[in-house]
Amino acid sequence: MILIMANIIVGLIVLACLVVAARHIYKLFKGETSCCGTDLPKVPEKKLTAPIVGEKIVKIDGMTCANCKNRVEMLLDDIDGAAAKVNLHRGSATVKMTRDVSDDEIRRALAGSGYEVQSITQG
């Protein structure tokens, strides 16, 4: 009888751990939780004051969570005359520009960050 009770208790503990893990994985894939350390604060949207002269779509590999999205937006927003909006599910960033921003500038902004630029196309 004691062995059966012990098995039931262990089974319930394992089940509880699986439920918690499944919820975390679900939130991770929806982009609602961070996978890469301390959460960064929500990035305020960068407002461009000059007229927008172009747009580029940057396909980026390595983004997995809202923290990644915030980090990539911050890195791309550091480019003078550019404002980025990341779509985590598509693995891309839309970069609006008030001046001609070269593909090399975009690649340099993300260099060393752990995210890999797959392609850059005109939007």
PDB file of C-alpha atoms in Angstrom:
ATOM      1  CA  MET A   1       0.000   0.000   0.000  1.00  0.00           C
ATOM      2  CA  ILE A   2       2.841   2.405   0.837  1.00  0.00           C
ATOM      3  CA  LEU A   3       4.537   1.636  -2.503  1.00  0.00           C
ATOM      4  CA  ILE A   4       1.354   2.439  -4.424  1.00  0.00           C
ATOM      5  CA  MET A   5       0.944   5.767  -2.583  1.00  0.00           C
ATOM      6  CA  ALA A   6       4.588   6.650  -3.235  1.00  0.00           C
ATOM      7  CA  ASN A   7       4.135   5.911  -6.968  1.00  0.00           C
ATOM      8  CA  ILE A   8       1.024   8.084  -7.091  1.00  0.00           C
ATOM      9  CA  ILE A   9       2.797  10.979  -5.356  1.00  0.00           C
ATOM     10  CA  VAL A  10       5.815  10.742  -7.667  1.00  0.00           C
ATOM     11  CA  GLY A  11       3.495  10.534 -10.684  1.00  0.00           C
ATOM     12  CA  LEU A  12       1.634  13.677  -9.601  1.00  0.00           C
ATOM     13  CA  ILE A  13       4.903  15.573  -9.106  1.00  0.00           C
ATOM     14  CA  VAL A  14       6.117  14.547 -12.582  1.00  0.00           C
ATOM     15  CA  LEU A  15       2.771  15.525 -14.094  1.00  0.00           C
ATOM     16  CA  ALA A  16       2.897  18.951 -12.414  1.00  0.00           C
ATOM     17  CA  CYS A  17       6.426  19.529 -13.763  1.00  0.00           C
ATOM     18  CA  LEU A  18       5.316  18.580 -17.275  1.00  0.00           C
ATOM     19  CA  VAL A  19       2.374  20.984 -17.128  1.00  0.00           C
ATOM     20  CA  VAL A  20       4.616  23.869 -15.997  1.00  0.00           C
ATOM     21  CA  ALA A  21       7.178  23.074 -18.720  1.00  0.00           C
ATOM     22  CA  ALA A  22       4.489  22.827 -21.417  1.00  0.00           C
ATOM     23  CA  ARG A  23       3.049  26.215 -20.409  1.00  0.00           C
ATOM     24  CA  HIS A  24       6.518  27.804 -20.565  1.00  0.00           C
ATOM     25  CA  ILE A  25       7.222  26.315 -24.002  1.00  0.00           C
ATOM     26  CA  TYR A  26       3.825  27.503 -25.274  1.00  0.00           C
ATOM     27  CA  LYS A  27       4.510  31.050 -24.056  1.00  0.00           C
ATOM     28  CA  LEU A  28       8.037  30.910 -25.491  1.00  0.00           C
ATOM     29  CA  PHE A  29       6.763  30.066 -28.979  1.00  0.00           C
ATOM     30  CA  LYS A  30       4.138  32.807 -28.750  1.00  0.00           C
ATOM     31  CA  GLY A  31       6.901  35.285 -27.858  1.00  0.00           C
ATOM     32  CA  GLU A  32       5.439  36.092 -24.441  1.00  0.00           C
ATOM     33  CA  THR A  33       8.423  35.030 -22.377  1.00  0.00           C
ATOM     34  CA  SER A  34      12.163  35.425 -22.535  1.00  0.00           C
ATOM     35  CA  CYS A  35      14.537  32.621 -23.360  1.00  0.00           C
ATOM     36  CA  CYS A  36      17.755  34.565 -23.216  1.00  0.00           C
ATOM     37  CA  GLY A  37      18.203  35.950 -19.777  1.00  0.00           C
ATOM     38  CA  THR A  38      16.969  39.085 -18.115  1.00  0.00           C
ATOM     39  CA  ASP A  39      13.975  40.679 -19.766  1.00  0.00           C
ATOM     40  CA  LEU A  40      14.687  43.973 -21.465  1.00  0.00           C
ATOM     41  CA  PRO A  41      12.109  46.695 -20.996  1.00  0.00           C
ATOM     42  CA  LYS A  42       9.654  47.242 -23.851  1.00  0.00           C
ATOM     43  CA  VAL A  43      11.363  49.374 -26.459  1.00  0.00           C
ATOM     44  CA  PRO A  44       9.521  52.621 -27.161  1.00  0.00           C
ATOM     45  CA  GLU A  45       8.791  52.944 -30.866  1.00  0.00           C
ATOM     46  CA  LYS A  46      11.313  55.225 -32.542  1.00  0.00           C
ATOM     47  CA  LYS A  47       9.624  58.145 -34.292  1.00  0.00           C
ATOM     48  CA  LEU A  48      11.193  59.396 -37.492  1.00  0.00           C
ATOM     49  CA  THR A  49      10.830  63.164 -37.940  1.00  0.00           C
ATOM     50  CA  ALA A  50      11.901  63.457 -41.590  1.00  0.00           C
ATOM     51  CA  PRO A  51       9.956  62.023 -44.535  1.00  0.00           C
ATOM     52  CA  ILE A  52      10.392  58.279 -45.080  1.00  0.00           C
ATOM     53  CA  VAL A  53      12.327  57.666 -48.295  1.00  0.00           C
ATOM     54  CA  GLY A  54      12.564  53.883 -48.210  1.00  0.00           C
ATOM     55  CA  GLU A  55      11.922  50.624 -46.441  1.00  0.00           C
ATOM     56  CA  LYS A  56      13.901  47.410 -46.197  1.00  0.00           C
ATOM     57  CA  ILE A  57      12.861  43.963 -44.994  1.00  0.00           C
ATOM     58  CA  VAL A  58      15.630  42.202 -43.068  1.00  0.00           C
ATOM     59  CA  LYS A  59      15.299  38.442 -42.557  1.00  0.00           C
ATOM     60  CA  ILE A  60      17.028  37.592 -39.276  1.00  0.00           C
ATOM     61  CA  ASP A  61      17.888  34.178 -37.854  1.00  0.00           C
ATOM     62  CA  GLY A  62      18.228  33.541 -34.128  1.00  0.00           C
ATOM     63  CA  MET A  63      15.320  35.524 -32.666  1.00  0.00           C
ATOM     64  CA  THR A  64      13.205  33.333 -30.386  1.00  0.00           C
ATOM     65  CA  CYS A  65      11.428  35.542 -27.854  1.00  0.00           C
ATOM     66  CA  ALA A  66      10.162  39.008 -26.974  1.00  0.00           C
ATOM     67  CA  ASN A  67      13.547  39.799 -25.440  1.00  0.00           C
ATOM     68  CA  CYS A  68      15.212  39.043 -28.794  1.00  0.00           C
ATOM     69  CA  LYS A  69      12.654  41.266 -30.550  1.00  0.00           C
ATOM     70  CA  ASN A  70      13.382  44.169 -28.192  1.00  0.00           C
ATOM     71  CA  ARG A  71      17.134  43.740 -28.560  1.00  0.00           C
ATOM     72  CA  VAL A  72      17.051  43.674 -32.372  1.00  0.00           C
ATOM     73  CA  GLU A  73      14.778  46.733 -32.484  1.00  0.00           C
ATOM     74  CA  MET A  74      17.151  48.625 -30.171  1.00  0.00           C
ATOM     75  CA  LEU A  75      20.183  47.685 -32.282  1.00  0.00           C
ATOM     76  CA  LEU A  76      18.548  48.710 -35.558  1.00  0.00           C
ATOM     77  CA  ASP A  77      17.045  51.887 -34.062  1.00  0.00           C
ATOM     78  CA  ASP A  78      20.606  52.996 -33.235  1.00  0.00           C
ATOM     79  CA  ILE A  79      21.148  53.535 -36.965  1.00  0.00           C
ATOM     80  CA  ASP A  80      20.762  57.242 -37.696  1.00  0.00           C
ATOM     81  CA  GLY A  81      17.694  57.841 -39.871  1.00  0.00           C
ATOM     82  CA  ALA A  82      16.219  54.364 -39.391  1.00  0.00           C
ATOM     83  CA  ALA A  83      13.423  52.883 -37.295  1.00  0.00           C
ATOM     84  CA  ALA A  84      12.790  49.147 -37.005  1.00  0.00           C
ATOM     85  CA  LYS A  85       9.751  47.038 -36.250  1.00  0.00           C
ATOM     86  CA  VAL A  86      10.405  43.322 -35.684  1.00  0.00           C
ATOM     87  CA  ASN A  87       7.936  40.576 -36.534  1.00  0.00           C
ATOM     88  CA  LEU A  88       9.125  37.725 -34.339  1.00  0.00           C
ATOM     89  CA  HIS A  89       6.963  35.062 -35.967  1.00  0.00           C
ATOM     90  CA  ARG A  90       8.221  35.876 -39.455  1.00  0.00           C
ATOM     91  CA  GLY A  91      11.801  36.293 -38.277  1.00  0.00           C
ATOM     92  CA  SER A  92      12.091  39.676 -39.932  1.00  0.00           C
ATOM     93  CA  ALA A  93      12.461  43.369 -39.264  1.00  0.00           C
ATOM     94  CA  THR A  94      10.959  46.179 -41.311  1.00  0.00           C
ATOM     95  CA  VAL A  95      13.373  49.108 -41.347  1.00  0.00           C
ATOM     96  CA  LYS A  96      11.911  52.461 -42.407  1.00  0.00           C
ATOM     97  CA  MET A  97      14.460  55.055 -43.443  1.00  0.00           C
ATOM     98  CA  THR A  98      14.662  58.825 -43.776  1.00  0.00           C
ATOM     99  CA  ARG A  99      17.915  58.481 -45.716  1.00  0.00           C
ATOM    100  CA  ASP A 100      19.528  55.771 -47.804  1.00  0.00           C
ATOM    101  CA  VAL A 101      20.751  53.220 -45.250  1.00  0.00           C
ATOM    102  CA  SER A 102      23.114  50.671 -46.779  1.00  0.00           C
ATOM    103  CA  ASP A 103      22.802  46.929 -46.271  1.00  0.00           C
ATOM    104  CA  ASP A 104      26.282  47.027 -44.703  1.00  0.00           C
ATOM    105  CA  GLU A 105      25.083  49.505 -42.033  1.00  0.00           C
ATOM    106  CA  ILE A 106      22.261  47.133 -41.131  1.00  0.00           C
ATOM    107  CA  ARG A 107      24.632  44.147 -40.983  1.00  0.00           C
ATOM    108  CA  ARG A 108      27.107  46.123 -38.825  1.00  0.00           C
ATOM    109  CA  ALA A 109      24.323  47.129 -36.403  1.00  0.00           C
ATOM    110  CA  LEU A 110      23.566  43.434 -35.763  1.00  0.00           C
ATOM    111  CA  ALA A 111      27.175  42.183 -35.932  1.00  0.00           C
ATOM    112  CA  GLY A 112      28.271  40.355 -32.797  1.00  0.00           C
ATOM    113  CA  SER A 113      24.744  40.296 -31.359  1.00  0.00           C
ATOM    114  CA  GLY A 114      24.135  36.590 -31.965  1.00  0.00           C
ATOM    115  CA  TYR A 115      21.531  37.281 -34.654  1.00  0.00           C
ATOM    116  CA  GLU A 116      22.356  36.464 -38.266  1.00  0.00           C
ATOM    117  CA  VAL A 117      21.107  38.529 -41.197  1.00  0.00           C
ATOM    118  CA  GLN A 118      19.823  36.090 -43.835  1.00  0.00           C
ATOM    119  CA  SER A 119      18.759  38.623 -46.457  1.00  0.00           C
ATOM    120  CA  ILE A 120      17.886  42.267 -46.996  1.00  0.00           C
ATOM    121  CA  THR A 121      15.309  43.271 -49.602  1.00  0.00           C
ATOM    122  CA  GLN A 122      13.523  46.480 -50.566  1.00  0.00           C
ATOM    123  CA  GLY A 123      10.152  46.794 -48.863  1.00  0.00           C
TER     124      GLY A 123
END
